GROMACS .gro file of C-alpha atoms in nm:
model
  343
    1UNK     CA    1  -1.788   2.036  -5.390
    2UNK     CA    2  -1.536   2.045  -5.672
    3UNK     CA    3  -1.500   1.995  -6.048
    4UNK     CA    4  -1.231   1.771  -6.034
    5UNK     CA    5  -1.284   1.416  -6.119
    6UNK     CA    6  -0.914   1.310  -6.159
    7UNK     CA    7  -0.795   0.985  -5.988
    8UNK     CA    8  -1.177   0.883  -5.963
    9UNK     CA    9  -1.319   0.593  -6.124
   10UNK     CA   10  -1.669   0.441  -6.172
   11UNK     CA   11  -1.658   0.082  -6.035
   12UNK     CA   12  -1.835  -0.204  -6.218
   13UNK     CA   13  -2.190  -0.239  -6.073
   14UNK     CA   14  -2.124  -0.600  -5.963
   15UNK     CA   15  -1.837  -0.482  -5.727
   16UNK     CA   16  -1.972  -0.510  -5.353
   17UNK     CA   17  -2.231  -0.239  -5.255
   18UNK     CA   18  -2.222  -0.060  -4.925
   19UNK     CA   19  -2.622  -0.027  -5.009
   20UNK     CA   20  -2.871   0.087  -5.268
   21UNK     CA   21  -3.052   0.398  -5.294
   22UNK     CA   22  -3.401   0.411  -5.452
   23UNK     CA   23  -3.683   0.695  -5.466
   24UNK     CA   24  -4.038   0.622  -5.364
   25UNK     CA   25  -4.281   0.711  -5.642
   26UNK     CA   26  -4.470   1.039  -5.666
   27UNK     CA   27  -4.817   1.021  -5.777
   28UNK     CA   28  -4.843   1.388  -5.925
   29UNK     CA   29  -4.555   1.286  -6.171
   30UNK     CA   30  -4.685   0.951  -6.273
   31UNK     CA   31  -4.790   0.891  -6.623
   32UNK     CA   32  -5.079   0.693  -6.493
   33UNK     CA   33  -5.179   0.833  -6.158
   34UNK     CA   34  -5.453   0.620  -6.104
   35UNK     CA   35  -5.197   0.324  -6.080
   36UNK     CA   36  -5.009   0.474  -5.778
   37UNK     CA   37  -5.111   0.222  -5.539
   38UNK     CA   38  -4.994  -0.058  -5.791
   39UNK     CA   39  -4.696   0.108  -5.899
   40UNK     CA   40  -4.605   0.165  -5.521
   41UNK     CA   41  -4.668  -0.205  -5.439
   42UNK     CA   42  -4.431  -0.273  -5.717
   43UNK     CA   43  -4.163  -0.052  -5.547
   44UNK     CA   44  -4.220  -0.215  -5.226
   45UNK     CA   45  -4.159  -0.549  -5.396
   46UNK     CA   46  -3.818  -0.439  -5.542
   47UNK     CA   47  -3.714  -0.268  -5.224
   48UNK     CA   48  -3.775  -0.598  -5.028
   49UNK     CA   49  -3.593  -0.798  -5.267
   50UNK     CA   50  -3.304  -0.586  -5.249
   51UNK     CA   51  -3.297  -0.583  -4.894
   52UNK     CA   52  -3.267  -0.950  -4.885
   53UNK     CA   53  -2.890  -0.901  -4.994
   54UNK     CA   54  -2.798  -0.537  -4.874
   55UNK     CA   55  -2.912  -0.229  -4.717
   56UNK     CA   56  -3.180   0.002  -4.870
   57UNK     CA   57  -3.200   0.362  -4.846
   58UNK     CA   58  -3.539   0.493  -4.973
   59UNK     CA   59  -3.560   0.862  -5.078
   60UNK     CA   60  -3.922   0.990  -4.949
   61UNK     CA   61  -4.098   1.313  -4.990
   62UNK     CA   62  -4.102   1.467  -4.649
   63UNK     CA   63  -4.485   1.477  -4.621
   64UNK     CA   64  -4.488   1.105  -4.694
   65UNK     CA   65  -4.211   0.961  -4.475
   66UNK     CA   66  -4.470   0.865  -4.165
   67UNK     CA   67  -4.691   0.680  -4.409
   68UNK     CA   68  -4.421   0.475  -4.609
   69UNK     CA   69  -4.256   0.419  -4.264
   70UNK     CA   70  -4.569   0.223  -4.178
   71UNK     CA   71  -4.547   0.000  -4.485
   72UNK     CA   72  -4.310  -0.267  -4.324
   73UNK     CA   73  -4.051  -0.251  -4.586
   74UNK     CA   74  -3.808  -0.442  -4.346
   75UNK     CA   75  -3.506  -0.413  -4.083
   76UNK     CA   76  -3.265  -0.354  -4.371
   77UNK     CA   77  -3.454  -0.057  -4.514
   78UNK     CA   78  -3.408   0.314  -4.390
   79UNK     CA   79  -3.589   0.625  -4.517
   80UNK     CA   80  -3.429   0.956  -4.604
   81UNK     CA   81  -3.652   1.245  -4.639
   82UNK     CA   82  -3.559   1.442  -4.957
   83UNK     CA   83  -3.815   1.638  -5.171
   84UNK     CA   84  -3.837   1.491  -5.537
   85UNK     CA   85  -4.042   1.532  -5.841
   86UNK     CA   86  -4.012   1.159  -5.961
   87UNK     CA   87  -3.881   0.836  -5.888
   88UNK     CA   88  -3.597   0.740  -6.122
   89UNK     CA   89  -3.299   0.759  -5.894
   90UNK     CA   90  -3.072   0.592  -6.166
   91UNK     CA   91  -3.116   0.908  -6.356
   92UNK     CA   92  -3.095   1.171  -6.113
   93UNK     CA   93  -2.897   1.035  -5.843
   94UNK     CA   94  -2.530   1.037  -5.778
   95UNK     CA   95  -2.291   0.843  -5.976
   96UNK     CA   96  -2.055   0.699  -5.705
   97UNK     CA   97  -1.693   0.678  -5.788
   98UNK     CA   98  -1.370   0.571  -5.604
   99UNK     CA   99  -1.007   0.723  -5.588
  100UNK     CA  100  -0.680   0.511  -5.593
  101UNK     CA  101  -0.725   0.490  -5.209
  102UNK     CA  102  -1.071   0.354  -5.207
  103UNK     CA  103  -1.221   0.674  -5.097
  104UNK     CA  104  -1.578   0.758  -5.248
  105UNK     CA  105  -1.731   1.065  -5.395
  106UNK     CA  106  -2.041   1.117  -5.595
  107UNK     CA  107  -2.062   1.292  -5.946
  108UNK     CA  108  -2.355   1.527  -5.966
  109UNK     CA  109  -2.475   1.523  -6.322
  110UNK     CA  110  -2.715   1.786  -6.461
  111UNK     CA  111  -3.065   1.653  -6.506
  112UNK     CA  112  -3.356   1.778  -6.721
  113UNK     CA  113  -3.593   1.522  -6.709
  114UNK     CA  114  -3.493   1.323  -7.003
  115UNK     CA  115  -3.467   1.610  -7.256
  116UNK     CA  116  -3.734   1.802  -7.072
  117UNK     CA  117  -4.003   1.570  -7.122
  118UNK     CA  118  -4.148   1.586  -6.764
  119UNK     CA  119  -4.164   1.949  -6.588
  120UNK     CA  120  -4.123   2.033  -6.314
  121UNK     CA  121  -3.784   1.867  -6.246
  122UNK     CA  122  -3.597   2.135  -6.056
  123UNK     CA  123  -3.643   1.917  -5.720
  124UNK     CA  124  -3.484   1.612  -5.891
  125UNK     CA  125  -3.195   1.799  -6.011
  126UNK     CA  126  -3.117   1.858  -5.645
  127UNK     CA  127  -3.171   1.514  -5.514
  128UNK     CA  128  -2.781   1.421  -5.568
  129UNK     CA  129  -2.641   1.691  -5.358
  130UNK     CA  130  -2.869   1.620  -5.085
  131UNK     CA  131  -2.789   1.241  -5.081
  132UNK     CA  132  -2.424   1.314  -5.103
  133UNK     CA  133  -2.450   1.597  -4.807
  134UNK     CA  134  -2.642   1.322  -4.597
  135UNK     CA  135  -2.338   1.101  -4.663
  136UNK     CA  136  -2.089   1.369  -4.580
  137UNK     CA  137  -1.928   1.289  -4.903
  138UNK     CA  138  -1.731   1.484  -5.158
  139UNK     CA  139  -1.933   1.627  -5.444
  140UNK     CA  140  -1.812   1.632  -5.816
  141UNK     CA  141  -2.005   1.858  -6.028
  142UNK     CA  142  -2.013   1.756  -6.373
  143UNK     CA  143  -2.074   2.039  -6.648
  144UNK     CA  144  -2.306   1.757  -6.859
  145UNK     CA  145  -2.677   1.675  -6.888
  146UNK     CA  146  -2.660   1.296  -6.835
  147UNK     CA  147  -2.862   1.033  -6.667
  148UNK     CA  148  -2.719   0.724  -6.497
  149UNK     CA  149  -2.917   0.495  -6.716
  150UNK     CA  150  -2.733   0.592  -7.017
  151UNK     CA  151  -2.396   0.459  -6.922
  152UNK     CA  152  -2.265   0.147  -6.830
  153UNK     CA  153  -1.881   0.034  -6.720
  154UNK     CA  154  -1.690  -0.283  -6.691
  155UNK     CA  155  -1.469  -0.098  -6.378
  156UNK     CA  156  -1.169  -0.149  -6.607
  157UNK     CA  157  -1.182   0.152  -6.851
  158UNK     CA  158  -1.451   0.071  -7.094
  159UNK     CA  159  -1.809   0.227  -7.091
  160UNK     CA  160  -2.096   0.134  -7.304
  161UNK     CA  161  -2.371   0.413  -7.416
  162UNK     CA  162  -2.588   0.504  -7.701
  163UNK     CA  163  -2.564   0.790  -7.956
  164UNK     CA  164  -2.934   0.820  -7.947
  165UNK     CA  165  -2.920   0.954  -7.586
  166UNK     CA  166  -2.595   1.119  -7.535
  167UNK     CA  167  -2.614   1.311  -7.848
  168UNK     CA  168  -2.959   1.382  -7.858
  169UNK     CA  169  -2.989   1.771  -7.904
  170UNK     CA  170  -3.249   1.752  -7.597
  171UNK     CA  171  -2.941   1.713  -7.351
  172UNK     CA  172  -2.635   1.895  -7.451
  173UNK     CA  173  -2.697   2.089  -7.775
  174UNK     CA  174  -2.418   2.318  -7.726
  175UNK     CA  175  -2.147   2.024  -7.725
  176UNK     CA  176  -1.991   1.819  -7.985
  177UNK     CA  177  -1.982   1.445  -7.980
  178UNK     CA  178  -1.614   1.473  -7.898
  179UNK     CA  179  -1.669   1.719  -7.602
  180UNK     CA  180  -1.945   1.489  -7.462
  181UNK     CA  181  -1.709   1.186  -7.497
  182UNK     CA  182  -1.465   1.359  -7.299
  183UNK     CA  183  -1.650   1.477  -7.025
  184UNK     CA  184  -1.799   1.135  -6.991
  185UNK     CA  185  -1.440   0.975  -6.979
  186UNK     CA  186  -1.333   1.247  -6.723
  187UNK     CA  187  -1.618   1.208  -6.480
  188UNK     CA  188  -1.638   0.833  -6.475
  189UNK     CA  189  -1.264   0.751  -6.507
  190UNK     CA  190  -1.287   0.556  -6.830
  191UNK     CA  191  -1.069   0.520  -7.148
  192UNK     CA  192  -1.267   0.381  -7.415
  193UNK     CA  193  -1.655   0.464  -7.499
  194UNK     CA  194  -1.815   0.213  -7.715
  195UNK     CA  195  -2.097   0.402  -7.891
  196UNK     CA  196  -2.403   0.184  -7.968
  197UNK     CA  197  -2.669   0.343  -8.213
  198UNK     CA  198  -3.016   0.318  -8.046
  199UNK     CA  199  -3.184   0.173  -7.766
  200UNK     CA  200  -3.508  -0.007  -7.777
  201UNK     CA  201  -3.827   0.096  -7.965
  202UNK     CA  202  -4.059   0.297  -7.763
  203UNK     CA  203  -3.798   0.404  -7.501
  204UNK     CA  204  -3.901   0.747  -7.394
  205UNK     CA  205  -3.541   0.795  -7.231
  206UNK     CA  206  -3.399   0.827  -7.588
  207UNK     CA  207  -3.237   0.501  -7.608
  208UNK     CA  208  -3.089   0.432  -7.255
  209UNK     CA  209  -2.825   0.164  -7.261
  210UNK     CA  210  -2.943   0.000  -6.959
  211UNK     CA  211  -3.245  -0.161  -7.160
  212UNK     CA  212  -3.022  -0.301  -7.441
  213UNK     CA  213  -2.697  -0.391  -7.316
  214UNK     CA  214  -2.450  -0.421  -7.009
  215UNK     CA  215  -2.117  -0.574  -6.905
  216UNK     CA  216  -2.129  -0.920  -6.744
  217UNK     CA  217  -1.775  -0.879  -6.665
  218UNK     CA  218  -1.493  -0.707  -6.823
  219UNK     CA  219  -1.458  -0.825  -7.167
  220UNK     CA  220  -1.819  -0.969  -7.182
  221UNK     CA  221  -2.123  -0.788  -7.286
  222UNK     CA  222  -2.476  -0.897  -7.274
  223UNK     CA  223  -2.720  -0.797  -7.534
  224UNK     CA  224  -3.088  -0.801  -7.564
  225UNK     CA  225  -3.188  -0.926  -7.933
  226UNK     CA  226  -3.498  -0.950  -8.140
  227UNK     CA  227  -3.546  -1.223  -8.402
  228UNK     CA  228  -3.839  -1.111  -8.594
  229UNK     CA  229  -3.747  -0.886  -8.911
  230UNK     CA  230  -4.091  -0.724  -8.865
  231UNK     CA  231  -4.023  -0.566  -8.536
  232UNK     CA  232  -3.846  -0.234  -8.505
  233UNK     CA  233  -3.612  -0.388  -8.258
  234UNK     CA  234  -3.467  -0.644  -8.505
  235UNK     CA  235  -3.270  -0.368  -8.720
  236UNK     CA  236  -3.181  -0.178  -8.395
  237UNK     CA  237  -3.026  -0.488  -8.223
  238UNK     CA  238  -2.883  -0.640  -8.523
  239UNK     CA  239  -2.681  -0.304  -8.579
  240UNK     CA  240  -2.582  -0.280  -8.190
  241UNK     CA  241  -2.466  -0.664  -8.238
  242UNK     CA  242  -2.230  -0.563  -8.534
  243UNK     CA  243  -2.101  -0.268  -8.333
  244UNK     CA  244  -2.007  -0.472  -8.038
  245UNK     CA  245  -1.856  -0.746  -8.257
  246UNK     CA  246  -1.633  -0.499  -8.418
  247UNK     CA  247  -1.543  -0.327  -8.078
  248UNK     CA  248  -1.248  -0.350  -7.881
  249UNK     CA  249  -1.231  -0.256  -7.504
  250UNK     CA  250  -0.992  -0.035  -7.306
  251UNK     CA  251  -0.764  -0.322  -7.241
  252UNK     CA  252  -0.728  -0.432  -7.600
  253UNK     CA  253  -0.995  -0.710  -7.602
  254UNK     CA  254  -1.238  -0.817  -7.831
  255UNK     CA  255  -1.581  -0.865  -7.652
  256UNK     CA  256  -1.746  -1.194  -7.558
  257UNK     CA  257  -2.126  -1.131  -7.634
  258UNK     CA  258  -2.398  -1.316  -7.475
  259UNK     CA  259  -2.755  -1.246  -7.598
  260UNK     CA  260  -3.093  -1.277  -7.448
  261UNK     CA  261  -3.412  -1.273  -7.655
  262UNK     CA  262  -3.645  -1.002  -7.600
  263UNK     CA  263  -3.996  -1.065  -7.455
  264UNK     CA  264  -4.307  -1.037  -7.692
  265UNK     CA  265  -4.420  -0.704  -7.749
  266UNK     CA  266  -4.667  -0.535  -7.499
  267UNK     CA  267  -4.855  -0.221  -7.580
  268UNK     CA  268  -5.040   0.006  -7.317
  269UNK     CA  269  -5.292   0.242  -7.459
  270UNK     CA  270  -5.128   0.228  -7.804
  271UNK     CA  271  -4.748   0.283  -7.704
  272UNK     CA  272  -4.507   0.021  -7.664
  273UNK     CA  273  -4.357  -0.083  -7.332
  274UNK     CA  274  -4.001  -0.102  -7.331
  275UNK     CA  275  -3.957  -0.468  -7.185
  276UNK     CA  276  -3.600  -0.547  -7.112
  277UNK     CA  277  -3.434  -0.824  -6.891
  278UNK     CA  278  -3.129  -0.601  -6.903
  279UNK     CA  279  -3.292  -0.359  -6.692
  280UNK     CA  280  -3.182  -0.620  -6.402
  281UNK     CA  281  -2.965  -0.503  -6.077
  282UNK     CA  282  -2.664  -0.645  -5.920
  283UNK     CA  283  -2.673  -0.676  -5.555
  284UNK     CA  284  -2.446  -0.831  -5.318
  285UNK     CA  285  -2.450  -1.204  -5.389
  286UNK     CA  286  -2.773  -1.166  -5.621
  287UNK     CA  287  -2.929  -1.032  -5.910
  288UNK     CA  288  -3.291  -0.868  -5.905
  289UNK     CA  289  -3.462  -0.981  -6.250
  290UNK     CA  290  -3.770  -0.808  -6.375
  291UNK     CA  291  -4.004  -1.094  -6.533
  292UNK     CA  292  -4.310  -1.018  -6.742
  293UNK     CA  293  -4.545  -1.331  -6.708
  294UNK     CA  294  -4.828  -1.404  -6.963
  295UNK     CA  295  -4.695  -1.425  -7.310
  296UNK     CA  296  -4.337  -1.378  -7.193
  297UNK     CA  297  -4.339  -1.691  -6.968
  298UNK     CA  298  -4.105  -1.869  -7.215
  299UNK     CA  299  -3.845  -1.577  -7.260
  300UNK     CA  300  -3.878  -1.505  -6.878
  301UNK     CA  301  -3.740  -1.863  -6.837
  302UNK     CA  302  -3.466  -1.807  -7.094
  303UNK     CA  303  -3.349  -1.490  -6.952
  304UNK     CA  304  -3.330  -1.649  -6.594
  305UNK     CA  305  -3.133  -1.946  -6.729
  306UNK     CA  306  -2.881  -1.727  -6.917
  307UNK     CA  307  -2.811  -1.516  -6.614
  308UNK     CA  308  -2.792  -1.806  -6.362
  309UNK     CA  309  -2.531  -1.977  -6.619
  310UNK     CA  310  -2.337  -1.648  -6.623
  311UNK     CA  311  -2.336  -1.590  -6.269
  312UNK     CA  312  -2.360  -1.919  -6.074
  313UNK     CA  313  -2.270  -1.779  -5.757
  314UNK     CA  314  -2.539  -1.524  -5.765
  315UNK     CA  315  -2.888  -1.585  -5.659
  316UNK     CA  316  -3.153  -1.488  -5.933
  317UNK     CA  317  -3.436  -1.298  -5.748
  318UNK     CA  318  -3.727  -1.246  -5.974
  319UNK     CA  319  -3.980  -0.948  -5.929
  320UNK     CA  320  -4.277  -0.846  -6.111
  321UNK     CA  321  -4.155  -0.640  -6.412
  322UNK     CA  322  -4.495  -0.529  -6.512
  323UNK     CA  323  -4.572  -0.329  -6.194
  324UNK     CA  324  -4.361  -0.043  -6.251
  325UNK     CA  325  -4.308  -0.060  -6.660
  326UNK     CA  326  -4.607   0.170  -6.740
  327UNK     CA  327  -4.419   0.437  -6.591
  328UNK     CA  328  -4.144   0.410  -6.817
  329UNK     CA  329  -3.858   0.197  -6.654
  330UNK     CA  330  -3.790  -0.098  -6.444
  331UNK     CA  331  -3.564  -0.239  -6.164
  332UNK     CA  332  -3.212  -0.091  -6.268
  333UNK     CA  333  -3.387   0.235  -6.366
  334UNK     CA  334  -3.500   0.269  -5.983
  335UNK     CA  335  -3.182   0.212  -5.807
  336UNK     CA  336  -2.850   0.342  -5.767
  337UNK     CA  337  -2.563   0.160  -5.591
  338UNK     CA  338  -2.316   0.278  -5.351
  339UNK     CA  339  -2.005   0.105  -5.402
  340UNK     CA  340  -1.841  -0.014  -5.063
  341UNK     CA  341  -1.540   0.214  -4.959
  342UNK     CA  342  -1.186   0.060  -4.968
  343UNK     CA  343  -0.977  -0.125  -5.223
   0.00000   0.00000   0.00000
């Protein structure tokens, strides 16, 4: 392992993948343990959908390996036994980076369960090193508590994040904004950080960017918006829109902004669910898009049409976005892409 991130850069998510990593849900850590069967079926749907496009490695607790192996997840799916507390691999898995020769390494961020919200998290903090060991891949240890869902890069030097998450005192209280930004740049190989203010209302991750904005291409950002002034997300998304409109990326470009209308509000036991179409996931030749049905039928259709227009060469593969959202995340939160090595 090493603390040197020089010459390594985080590729854009749409760059070709070698495979996808995803963790299997753990009943003991679930917000709603009685829903374990339904949530597991939701994960299985996501895994099968991704496996239509590329290989998938599923992180499973060793004692569950045999049972999960009998689920028939498909020939393009392999299981990797690694003890873990929770199932959001985007946040506790390695961030894969490439050097100038196309060789891969993995950044091992510190993980504290979204600011200490869900104990214990010791097993989750140890997942990334075990994945990298299984790959016989260089491990780069970053001195920063951070989750993969809190950043998004264009692969050309620009990174999106939110102040609400990265500057939250429950992550790195000893560091200044400037120190955090420098660490993020160093370990992702980026030059410009665009700081949005807040993430979506009700997001227990403290505003992960992967629910509110993402790059569609260098110089092009998709932003989920709200048109109802009575909705908390109206002020949040309008503020982020103004920031993006004024921003310049690492290449000196003004950003083209594409908007997607948020789905109608849904609450579960008095708490708002963080419904987001931007929690989609790029796969080789496709996009895995969570849709929500019911009152969201119209916005589901609009989101699919928008993404199909943006990515005419990709298959839009829809999955049931309601299956796992009660646990706090969706498709993008569950996954971590491993880029294909080489230039």
